[in-house]
mmCIF file of C-alpha atoms in Angstrom:
data_model
loop_
_atom_site.group_PDB
_atom_site.id
_atom_site.type_symbol
_atom_site.label_atom_id
_atom_site.label_comp_id
_atom_site.label_asym_id
_atom_site.label_seq_id
_atom_site.Cartn_x
_atom_site.Cartn_y
_atom_site.Cartn_z
ATOM 1 C CA GLN A 1246 34.807 209.680 57.311
ATOM 2 C CA VAL A 1247 35.493 211.343 60.671
ATOM 3 C CA GLN A 1248 38.922 211.834 62.235
ATOM 4 C CA LEU A 1249 39.050 212.449 66.035
ATOM 5 C CA VAL A 1250 41.789 213.973 68.114
ATOM 6 C CA GLU A 1251 41.607 213.973 71.901
ATOM 7 C CA SER A 1252 43.435 216.325 74.283
ATOM 8 C CA GLY A 1253 43.289 217.485 77.912
ATOM 9 C CA GLY A 1254 44.467 214.354 79.784
ATOM 10 C CA GLY A 1255 47.007 214.532 82.495
ATOM 11 C CA LEU A 1256 47.920 213.796 86.122
ATOM 12 C CA VAL A 1257 45.565 215.070 88.766
ATOM 13 C CA GLN A 1258 45.011 214.346 92.540
ATOM 14 C CA ALA A 1259 41.923 212.647 93.758
ATOM 15 C CA GLY A 1260 39.104 215.037 94.020
ATOM 16 C CA GLY A 1261 40.425 217.230 91.232
ATOM 17 C CA SER A 1262 38.982 218.009 87.835
ATOM 18 C CA LEU A 1263 40.004 217.685 84.192
ATOM 19 C CA ARG A 1264 38.291 218.604 80.931
ATOM 20 C CA LEU A 1265 38.871 216.411 77.889
ATOM 21 C CA SER A 1266 38.323 217.665 74.382
ATOM 22 C CA CYS A 1267 37.786 215.730 71.213
ATOM 23 C CA ALA A 1268 38.195 217.769 67.973
ATOM 24 C CA ALA A 1269 36.523 216.168 64.928
ATOM 25 C CA SER A 1270 37.098 216.733 61.260
ATOM 26 C CA GLY A 1271 34.460 216.339 58.591
ATOM 27 C CA ARG A 1272 31.394 218.117 57.496
ATOM 28 C CA THR A 1273 28.969 215.550 58.946
ATOM 29 C CA PHE A 1274 29.968 216.075 62.656
ATOM 30 C CA SER A 1275 26.550 217.524 63.524
ATOM 31 C CA SER A 1276 24.866 214.287 62.422
ATOM 32 C CA TYR A 1277 27.031 212.028 64.598
ATOM 33 C CA ALA A 1278 26.410 210.801 68.061
ATOM 34 C CA MET A 1279 29.616 211.172 70.183
ATOM 35 C CA GLY A 1280 30.879 209.221 73.150
ATOM 36 C CA TRP A 1281 33.753 208.728 75.560
ATOM 37 C CA PHE A 1282 35.132 205.286 76.458
ATOM 38 C CA ARG A 1283 37.988 204.381 78.747
ATOM 39 C CA GLN A 1284 40.376 201.473 79.211
ATOM 40 C CA ALA A 1285 42.300 200.790 82.366
ATOM 41 C CA PRO A 1286 45.440 198.608 82.398
ATOM 42 C CA GLY A 1287 44.395 194.912 82.271
ATOM 43 C CA LYS A 1288 40.738 195.765 81.671
ATOM 44 C CA GLU A 1289 38.391 195.963 78.764
ATOM 45 C CA ARG A 1290 37.398 199.111 77.205
ATOM 46 C CA GLU A 1291 34.241 200.455 78.831
ATOM 47 C CA PHE A 1292 31.483 202.995 78.111
ATOM 48 C CA VAL A 1293 31.756 206.261 79.983
ATOM 49 C CA ALA A 1294 29.387 208.780 78.431
ATOM 50 C CA ALA A 1295 27.597 209.631 75.177
ATOM 51 C CA THR A 1296 25.514 212.377 73.629
ATOM 52 C CA SER A 1297 23.091 212.562 70.787
ATOM 53 C CA SER A 1298 23.913 214.234 67.523
ATOM 54 C CA SER A 1299 22.237 217.378 68.638
ATOM 55 C CA GLY A 1300 23.781 217.277 72.058
ATOM 56 C CA PHE A 1301 20.498 217.602 73.824
ATOM 57 C CA SER A 1302 20.435 213.936 75.125
ATOM 58 C CA THR A 1303 23.099 212.556 77.319
ATOM 59 C CA TYR A 1304 23.927 209.079 78.686
ATOM 60 C CA TYR A 1305 26.357 208.054 81.444
ATOM 61 C CA ALA A 1306 27.710 204.958 83.007
ATOM 62 C CA ASP A 1307 26.616 204.606 86.635
ATOM 63 C CA SER A 1308 30.236 204.831 87.834
ATOM 64 C CA VAL A 1309 30.540 208.444 86.558
ATOM 65 C CA LYS A 1310 27.034 209.760 86.888
ATOM 66 C CA GLY A 1311 26.872 212.957 88.783
ATOM 67 C CA ARG A 1312 30.641 213.569 88.422
ATOM 68 C CA PHE A 1313 31.218 213.689 84.597
ATOM 69 C CA THR A 1314 29.379 215.839 82.051
ATOM 70 C CA ILE A 1315 29.540 215.301 78.288
ATOM 71 C CA SER A 1316 28.725 218.223 75.956
ATOM 72 C CA LYS A 1317 28.766 218.743 72.125
ATOM 73 C CA ASP A 1318 29.565 221.937 70.302
ATOM 74 C CA ASN A 1319 28.579 221.444 66.690
ATOM 75 C CA ALA A 1320 29.806 224.906 65.772
ATOM 76 C CA LYS A 1321 33.314 223.956 66.854
ATOM 77 C CA ASN A 1322 33.125 220.341 65.842
ATOM 78 C CA THR A 1323 34.160 219.366 69.408
ATOM 79 C CA VAL A 1324 32.875 217.208 72.169
ATOM 80 C CA TYR A 1325 33.950 217.648 75.733
ATOM 81 C CA LEU A 1326 34.044 215.547 78.877
ATOM 82 C CA GLN A 1327 34.181 217.573 82.055
ATOM 83 C CA MET A 1328 35.387 215.250 84.838
ATOM 84 C CA ASN A 1329 34.941 216.363 88.465
ATOM 85 C CA SER A 1330 35.605 214.673 91.795
ATOM 86 C CA LEU A 1331 38.084 212.363 90.154
ATOM 87 C CA LYS A 1332 38.987 209.036 91.829
ATOM 88 C CA PRO A 1333 41.974 206.776 91.422
ATOM 89 C CA GLU A 1334 39.670 204.234 89.803
ATOM 90 C CA ASP A 1335 39.135 206.737 86.908
ATOM 91 C CA THR A 1336 42.667 206.285 85.838
ATOM 92 C CA ALA A 1337 42.657 205.033 82.267
ATOM 93 C CA VAL A 1338 43.195 205.963 78.614
ATOM 94 C CA TYR A 1339 40.111 207.873 77.489
ATOM 95 C CA TYR A 1340 38.887 207.489 73.901
ATOM 96 C CA CYS A 1341 36.589 209.617 71.899
ATOM 97 C CA ASN A 1342 34.087 207.755 69.654
ATOM 98 C CA ALA A 1343 31.722 208.774 66.935
ATOM 99 C CA GLY A 1344 28.964 207.111 64.972
ATOM 100 C CA PRO A 1345 25.853 207.782 62.954
ATOM 101 C CA ILE A 1346 23.689 206.130 65.585
ATOM 102 C CA MET A 1347 21.659 207.127 68.604
ATOM 103 C CA GLY A 1348 23.898 208.335 71.467
ATOM 104 C CA GLY A 1349 22.227 205.813 73.854
ATOM 105 C CA ALA A 1350 23.203 202.890 71.607
ATOM 106 C CA MET A 1351 26.806 203.583 72.476
ATOM 107 C CA ARG A 1352 26.265 202.148 75.825
ATOM 108 C CA THR A 1353 26.367 198.725 74.191
ATOM 109 C CA THR A 1354 27.617 199.292 70.726
ATOM 110 C CA PRO A 1355 30.285 202.025 70.012
ATOM 111 C CA GLY A 1356 30.222 203.996 66.736
ATOM 112 C CA ASP A 1357 32.679 203.370 63.912
ATOM 113 C CA TYR A 1358 35.269 206.030 64.541
ATOM 114 C CA TRP A 1359 37.898 206.313 67.348
ATOM 115 C CA GLY A 1360 40.468 208.753 68.463
ATOM 116 C CA GLN A 1361 43.936 207.845 69.553
ATOM 117 C CA GLY A 1362 43.240 208.216 73.280
ATOM 118 C CA THR A 1363 44.471 210.482 76.061
ATOM 119 C CA GLN A 1364 45.847 209.321 79.342
ATOM 120 C CA VAL A 1365 44.152 210.329 82.608
ATOM 121 C CA THR A 1366 46.015 209.491 85.862
ATOM 122 C CA VAL A 1367 44.381 210.243 89.237
ATOM 123 C CA SER A 1368 46.694 209.957 92.201
ATOM 124 C CA SER A 1369 45.455 209.045 95.764
#
């Protein structure tokens, strides 16, 4: 069982940056692939980024590639999402996700565990 708690969301102007954090409980964190998803009002939840259990392999949606960076710190049981050059269309609730699967698989099939979400709002 893994419990996930996100933090770091907020209001930022277009072109600004935010860093989201997801703290995980459980001794098996290092064996889990981790991902970030987001859901904008009136839209379905979509894949944003994922990393392998080791943190060495990363995967991104085309819409955030080159602007967002996912990283995993197994010593701190935490995964991060650094978001730069934010756009109004990045506005959404961002969810942390974990699963005992390959990080790349999260692009089509999320893992079993979700956090409660953190709101990111980008003003124009």
